[in-house]
């Protein structure tokens, strides 16, 4: 009797994180099961939508965005896209992927050295949930991420519009949440204490991949675990969260 294929297995298959034997088994199942094949195609399509547009992010330098603008309360939601542009990241709206990507790239090209507050289709002043995804082990990039989370949460709180922020770490980015790797353990602890709405989440798929190589993964206190980073992103997008790929 064939065992049921879990979502975690399908995600690992699509992300090319299975070994050769596991891939062969899944290929055999997919060839014999049209419904499973359709499920794989649908899941791959959703993942590609999430990833769309991040291969060539606009070049920009990090700046201390909070000191560069003052906005009225009615425009507070636009700060999230502005944050993304100032760091050279892209904010992704699930329903407006292509248009938003082109708009943000045009802004970066036309205003390469100046900070400009812009709005994003689909993002309103009621948007108070932000998901950030890091898959890089670059300490400088992670420090910039922590700095801007701190500034953003303080800014929104001052406006009376607290924001929820979730940082998902996968692949090499997982190191930033490991006790024996990250240089920012104290900073993360302080950030969590100051801003209860900020949480850090580790991808279990990345943890398991390291475990297979003999690496024991010890995470920072309070770090939550999600079965799969991409699945978490898709889930949050469906729940109305905004997404920034670091």
PDB file of N, CA and C in Angstrom, residues 72-127:
ATOM      1  N   UNK A  72       1.980  61.860   7.238  1.00  0.00           N
ATOM      2  CA  UNK A  72       0.762  61.912   8.038  1.00  0.00           C
ATOM      3  C   UNK A  72       0.263  60.519   8.313  1.00  0.00           C
ATOM      4  N   UNK A  73      -0.590  60.389   9.289  1.00  0.00           N
ATOM      5  CA  UNK A  73      -1.096  59.087   9.695  1.00  0.00           C
ATOM      6  C   UNK A  73      -1.787  58.362   8.553  1.00  0.00           C
ATOM      7  N   UNK A  74      -2.458  59.103   7.690  1.00  0.00           N
ATOM      8  CA  UNK A  74      -3.214  58.478   6.606  1.00  0.00           C
ATOM      9  C   UNK A  74      -2.328  57.764   5.605  1.00  0.00           C
ATOM     10  N   UNK A  75      -0.998  58.099   5.612  1.00  0.00           N
ATOM     11  CA  UNK A  75      -0.077  57.457   4.682  1.00  0.00           C
ATOM     12  C   UNK A  75       0.834  56.453   5.363  1.00  0.00           C
ATOM     13  N   UNK A  76       0.527  56.106   6.585  1.00  0.00           N
ATOM     14  CA  UNK A  76       1.437  55.264   7.369  1.00  0.00           C
ATOM     15  C   UNK A  76       1.716  53.935   6.705  1.00  0.00           C
ATOM     16  N   UNK A  77       0.710  53.356   6.053  1.00  0.00           N
ATOM     17  CA  UNK A  77       0.910  52.031   5.470  1.00  0.00           C
ATOM     18  C   UNK A  77       1.962  52.049   4.382  1.00  0.00           C
ATOM     19  N   UNK A  78       2.127  53.177   3.681  1.00  0.00           N
ATOM     20  CA  UNK A  78       3.108  53.238   2.613  1.00  0.00           C
ATOM     21  C   UNK A  78       4.525  53.087   3.091  1.00  0.00           C
ATOM     22  N   UNK A  79       4.759  53.234   4.383  1.00  0.00           N
ATOM     23  CA  UNK A  79       6.109  53.136   4.923  1.00  0.00           C
ATOM     24  C   UNK A  79       6.705  51.760   4.682  1.00  0.00           C
ATOM     25  N   UNK A  80       5.857  50.740   4.552  1.00  0.00           N
ATOM     26  CA  UNK A  80       6.389  49.391   4.397  1.00  0.00           C
ATOM     27  C   UNK A  80       7.079  49.212   3.059  1.00  0.00           C
ATOM     28  N   UNK A  81       6.494  49.758   1.992  1.00  0.00           N
ATOM     29  CA  UNK A  81       7.170  49.669   0.703  1.00  0.00           C
ATOM     30  C   UNK A  81       8.411  50.545   0.694  1.00  0.00           C
ATOM     31  N   UNK A  82       8.300  51.722   1.298  1.00  0.00           N
ATOM     32  CA  UNK A  82       9.450  52.616   1.351  1.00  0.00           C
ATOM     33  C   UNK A  82      10.617  51.959   2.059  1.00  0.00           C
ATOM     34  N   UNK A  83      10.335  51.250   3.129  1.00  0.00           N
ATOM     35  CA  UNK A  83      11.368  50.505   3.842  1.00  0.00           C
ATOM     36  C   UNK A  83      12.035  49.513   2.915  1.00  0.00           C
ATOM     37  N   UNK A  84      11.231  48.795   2.128  1.00  0.00           N
ATOM     38  CA  UNK A  84      11.786  47.813   1.215  1.00  0.00           C
ATOM     39  C   UNK A  84      12.696  48.437   0.185  1.00  0.00           C
ATOM     40  N   UNK A  85      12.290  49.583  -0.366  1.00  0.00           N
ATOM     41  CA  UNK A  85      13.109  50.228  -1.381  1.00  0.00           C
ATOM     42  C   UNK A  85      14.411  50.750  -0.802  1.00  0.00           C
ATOM     43  N   UNK A  86      14.385  51.306   0.405  1.00  0.00           N
ATOM     44  CA  UNK A  86      15.598  51.876   0.991  1.00  0.00           C
ATOM     45  C   UNK A  86      16.626  50.823   1.305  1.00  0.00           C
ATOM     46  N   UNK A  87      16.185  49.580   1.521  1.00  0.00           N
ATOM     47  CA  UNK A  87      17.120  48.493   1.801  1.00  0.00           C
ATOM     48  C   UNK A  87      17.509  47.731   0.546  1.00  0.00           C
ATOM     49  N   UNK A  88      16.875  48.066  -0.574  1.00  0.00           N
ATOM     50  CA  UNK A  88      17.136  47.315  -1.791  1.00  0.00           C
ATOM     51  C   UNK A  88      16.378  46.016  -1.812  1.00  0.00           C
ATOM     52  N   UNK A  89      15.278  45.942  -1.075  1.00  0.00           N
ATOM     53  CA  UNK A  89      14.439  44.756  -1.076  1.00  0.00           C
ATOM     54  C   UNK A  89      13.207  45.040  -1.917  1.00  0.00           C
ATOM     55  N   UNK A  90      12.432  44.008  -2.189  1.00  0.00           N
ATOM     56  CA  UNK A  90      11.192  44.172  -2.917  1.00  0.00           C
ATOM     57  C   UNK A  90      10.039  43.731  -2.047  1.00  0.00           C
ATOM     58  N   UNK A  91       9.010  44.579  -1.942  1.00  0.00           N
ATOM     59  CA  UNK A  91       7.792  44.148  -1.268  1.00  0.00           C
ATOM     60  C   UNK A  91       6.885  43.514  -2.308  1.00  0.00           C
ATOM     61  N   UNK A  92       6.274  42.415  -1.942  1.00  0.00           N
ATOM     62  CA  UNK A  92       5.480  41.642  -2.884  1.00  0.00           C
ATOM     63  C   UNK A  92       4.037  41.576  -2.428  1.00  0.00           C
ATOM     64  N   UNK A  93       3.121  42.095  -3.237  1.00  0.00           N
ATOM     65  CA  UNK A  93       1.701  41.947  -2.955  1.00  0.00           C
ATOM     66  C   UNK A  93       1.199  40.745  -3.724  1.00  0.00           C
ATOM     67  N   UNK A  94       0.559  39.808  -3.056  1.00  0.00           N
ATOM     68  CA  UNK A  94       0.227  38.507  -3.622  1.00  0.00           C
ATOM     69  C   UNK A  94      -0.634  38.617  -4.876  1.00  0.00           C
ATOM     70  N   UNK A  95      -1.516  39.619  -4.933  1.00  0.00           N
ATOM     71  CA  UNK A  95      -2.445  39.713  -6.048  1.00  0.00           C
ATOM     72  C   UNK A  95      -1.981  40.674  -7.143  1.00  0.00           C
ATOM     73  N   UNK A  96      -0.861  41.389  -6.917  1.00  0.00           N
ATOM     74  CA  UNK A  96      -0.412  42.390  -7.882  1.00  0.00           C
ATOM     75  C   UNK A  96       1.066  42.204  -8.200  1.00  0.00           C
ATOM     76  N   UNK A  97       1.525  40.962  -8.310  1.00  0.00           N
ATOM     77  CA  UNK A  97       2.961  40.683  -8.383  1.00  0.00           C
ATOM     78  C   UNK A  97       3.660  41.413  -9.523  1.00  0.00           C
ATOM     79  N   UNK A  98       3.211  41.224 -10.767  1.00  0.00           N
ATOM     80  CA  UNK A  98       3.918  41.785 -11.905  1.00  0.00           C
ATOM     81  C   UNK A  98       3.910  43.308 -11.899  1.00  0.00           C
ATOM     82  N   UNK A  99       2.739  43.913 -11.685  1.00  0.00           N
ATOM     83  CA  UNK A  99       2.637  45.370 -11.703  1.00  0.00           C
ATOM     84  C   UNK A  99       3.456  46.015 -10.601  1.00  0.00           C
ATOM     85  N   UNK A 100       3.398  45.441  -9.412  1.00  0.00           N
ATOM     86  CA  UNK A 100       4.127  46.017  -8.282  1.00  0.00           C
ATOM     87  C   UNK A 100       5.629  45.928  -8.483  1.00  0.00           C
ATOM     88  N   UNK A 101       6.089  44.802  -9.023  1.00  0.00           N
ATOM     89  CA  UNK A 101       7.519  44.626  -9.254  1.00  0.00           C
ATOM     90  C   UNK A 101       8.029  45.679 -10.227  1.00  0.00           C
ATOM     91  N   UNK A 102       7.320  45.876 -11.347  1.00  0.00           N
ATOM     92  CA  UNK A 102       7.754  46.839 -12.340  1.00  0.00           C
ATOM     93  C   UNK A 102       7.727  48.253 -11.779  1.00  0.00           C
ATOM     94  N   UNK A 103       6.698  48.567 -11.001  1.00  0.00           N
ATOM     95  CA  UNK A 103       6.577  49.896 -10.409  1.00  0.00           C
ATOM     96  C   UNK A 103       7.757  50.186  -9.491  1.00  0.00           C
ATOM     97  N   UNK A 104       8.084  49.238  -8.609  1.00  0.00           N
ATOM     98  CA  UNK A 104       9.170  49.449  -7.657  1.00  0.00           C
ATOM     99  C   UNK A 104      10.510  49.544  -8.363  1.00  0.00           C
ATOM    100  N   UNK A 105      10.708  48.718  -9.425  1.00  0.00           N
ATOM    101  CA  UNK A 105      11.959  48.789 -10.169  1.00  0.00           C
ATOM    102  C   UNK A 105      12.102  50.149 -10.850  1.00  0.00           C
ATOM    103  N   UNK A 106      11.001  50.675 -11.394  1.00  0.00           N
ATOM    104  CA  UNK A 106      11.040  51.984 -12.032  1.00  0.00           C
ATOM    105  C   UNK A 106      11.382  53.073 -11.032  1.00  0.00           C
ATOM    106  N   UNK A 107      10.826  52.964  -9.812  1.00  0.00           N
ATOM    107  CA  UNK A 107      11.135  53.943  -8.775  1.00  0.00           C
ATOM    108  C   UNK A 107      12.617  53.926  -8.444  1.00  0.00           C
ATOM    109  N   UNK A 108      13.187  52.706  -8.373  1.00  0.00           N
ATOM    110  CA  UNK A 108      14.603  52.586  -8.023  1.00  0.00           C
ATOM    111  C   UNK A 108      15.488  53.194  -9.103  1.00  0.00           C
ATOM    112  N   UNK A 109      15.089  53.011 -10.387  1.00  0.00           N
ATOM    113  CA  UNK A 109      15.907  53.510 -11.485  1.00  0.00           C
ATOM    114  C   UNK A 109      15.812  55.026 -11.621  1.00  0.00           C
ATOM    115  N   UNK A 110      14.613  55.568 -11.387  1.00  0.00           N
ATOM    116  CA  UNK A 110      14.428  56.999 -11.578  1.00  0.00           C
ATOM    117  C   UNK A 110      14.911  57.817 -10.395  1.00  0.00           C
ATOM    118  N   UNK A 111      14.950  57.196  -9.193  1.00  0.00           N
ATOM    119  CA  UNK A 111      15.390  57.911  -7.998  1.00  0.00           C
ATOM    120  C   UNK A 111      16.480  57.108  -7.288  1.00  0.00           C
ATOM    121  N   UNK A 112      17.633  56.882  -7.934  1.00  0.00           N
ATOM    122  CA  UNK A 112      18.644  55.984  -7.375  1.00  0.00           C
ATOM    123  C   UNK A 112      19.277  56.471  -6.094  1.00  0.00           C
ATOM    124  N   UNK A 113      19.346  57.785  -5.878  1.00  0.00           N
ATOM    125  CA  UNK A 113      20.058  58.298  -4.714  1.00  0.00           C
ATOM    126  C   UNK A 113      19.160  59.019  -3.726  1.00  0.00           C
ATOM    127  N   UNK A 114      17.866  59.032  -3.985  1.00  0.00           N
ATOM    128  CA  UNK A 114      16.953  59.766  -3.131  1.00  0.00           C
ATOM    129  C   UNK A 114      15.884  58.845  -2.582  1.00  0.00           C
ATOM    130  N   UNK A 115      15.571  59.044  -1.318  1.00  0.00           N
ATOM    131  CA  UNK A 115      14.485  58.279  -0.719  1.00  0.00           C
ATOM    132  C   UNK A 115      13.167  58.872  -1.167  1.00  0.00           C
ATOM    133  N   UNK A 116      12.238  58.034  -1.579  1.00  0.00           N
ATOM    134  CA  UNK A 116      10.940  58.526  -1.998  1.00  0.00           C
ATOM    135  C   UNK A 116       9.860  57.613  -1.454  1.00  0.00           C
ATOM    136  N   UNK A 117       8.912  58.200  -0.766  1.00  0.00           N
ATOM    137  CA  UNK A 117       7.802  57.437  -0.236  1.00  0.00           C
ATOM    138  C   UNK A 117       6.830  57.145  -1.363  1.00  0.00           C
ATOM    139  N   UNK A 118       6.517  55.885  -1.569  1.00  0.00           N
ATOM    140  CA  UNK A 118       5.589  55.502  -2.628  1.00  0.00           C
ATOM    141  C   UNK A 118       4.540  54.588  -2.038  1.00  0.00           C
ATOM    142  N   UNK A 119       3.446  54.427  -2.773  1.00  0.00           N
ATOM    143  CA  UNK A 119       2.382  53.542  -2.313  1.00  0.00           C
ATOM    144  C   UNK A 119       2.407  52.270  -3.137  1.00  0.00           C
ATOM    145  N   UNK A 120       1.749  51.252  -2.644  1.00  0.00           N
ATOM    146  CA  UNK A 120       1.710  49.958  -3.310  1.00  0.00           C
ATOM    147  C   UNK A 120       0.266  49.542  -3.480  1.00  0.00           C
ATOM    148  N   UNK A 121      -0.103  49.179  -4.703  1.00  0.00           N
ATOM    149  CA  UNK A 121      -1.464  48.723  -4.947  1.00  0.00           C
ATOM    150  C   UNK A 121      -1.784  47.543  -4.047  1.00  0.00           C
ATOM    151  N   UNK A 122      -2.895  47.601  -3.384  1.00  0.00           N
ATOM    152  CA  UNK A 122      -3.299  46.507  -2.513  1.00  0.00           C
ATOM    153  C   UNK A 122      -2.917  46.711  -1.067  1.00  0.00           C
ATOM    154  N   UNK A 123      -2.015  47.670  -0.784  1.00  0.00           N
ATOM    155  CA  UNK A 123      -1.611  47.944   0.591  1.00  0.00           C
ATOM    156  C   UNK A 123      -2.315  49.208   1.065  1.00  0.00           C
ATOM    157  N   UNK A 124      -3.018  49.129   2.176  1.00  0.00           N
ATOM    158  CA  UNK A 124      -3.747  50.266   2.711  1.00  0.00           C
ATOM    159  C   UNK A 124      -3.266  50.562   4.118  1.00  0.00           C
ATOM    160  N   UNK A 125      -3.845  51.602   4.719  1.00  0.00           N
ATOM    161  CA  UNK A 125      -3.442  51.951   6.073  1.00  0.00           C
ATOM    162  C   UNK A 125      -3.893  50.904   7.083  1.00  0.00           C
ATOM    163  N   UNK A 126      -4.698  49.941   6.642  1.00  0.00           N
ATOM    164  CA  UNK A 126      -5.114  48.851   7.519  1.00  0.00           C
ATOM    165  C   UNK A 126      -4.124  47.686   7.493  1.00  0.00           C
ATOM    166  N   UNK A 127      -3.073  47.809   6.688  1.00  0.00           N
ATOM    167  CA  UNK A 127      -2.078  46.748   6.596  1.00  0.00           C
ATOM    168  C   UNK A 127      -1.117  46.855   7.769  1.00  0.00           C
TER     169      UNK A 127
END
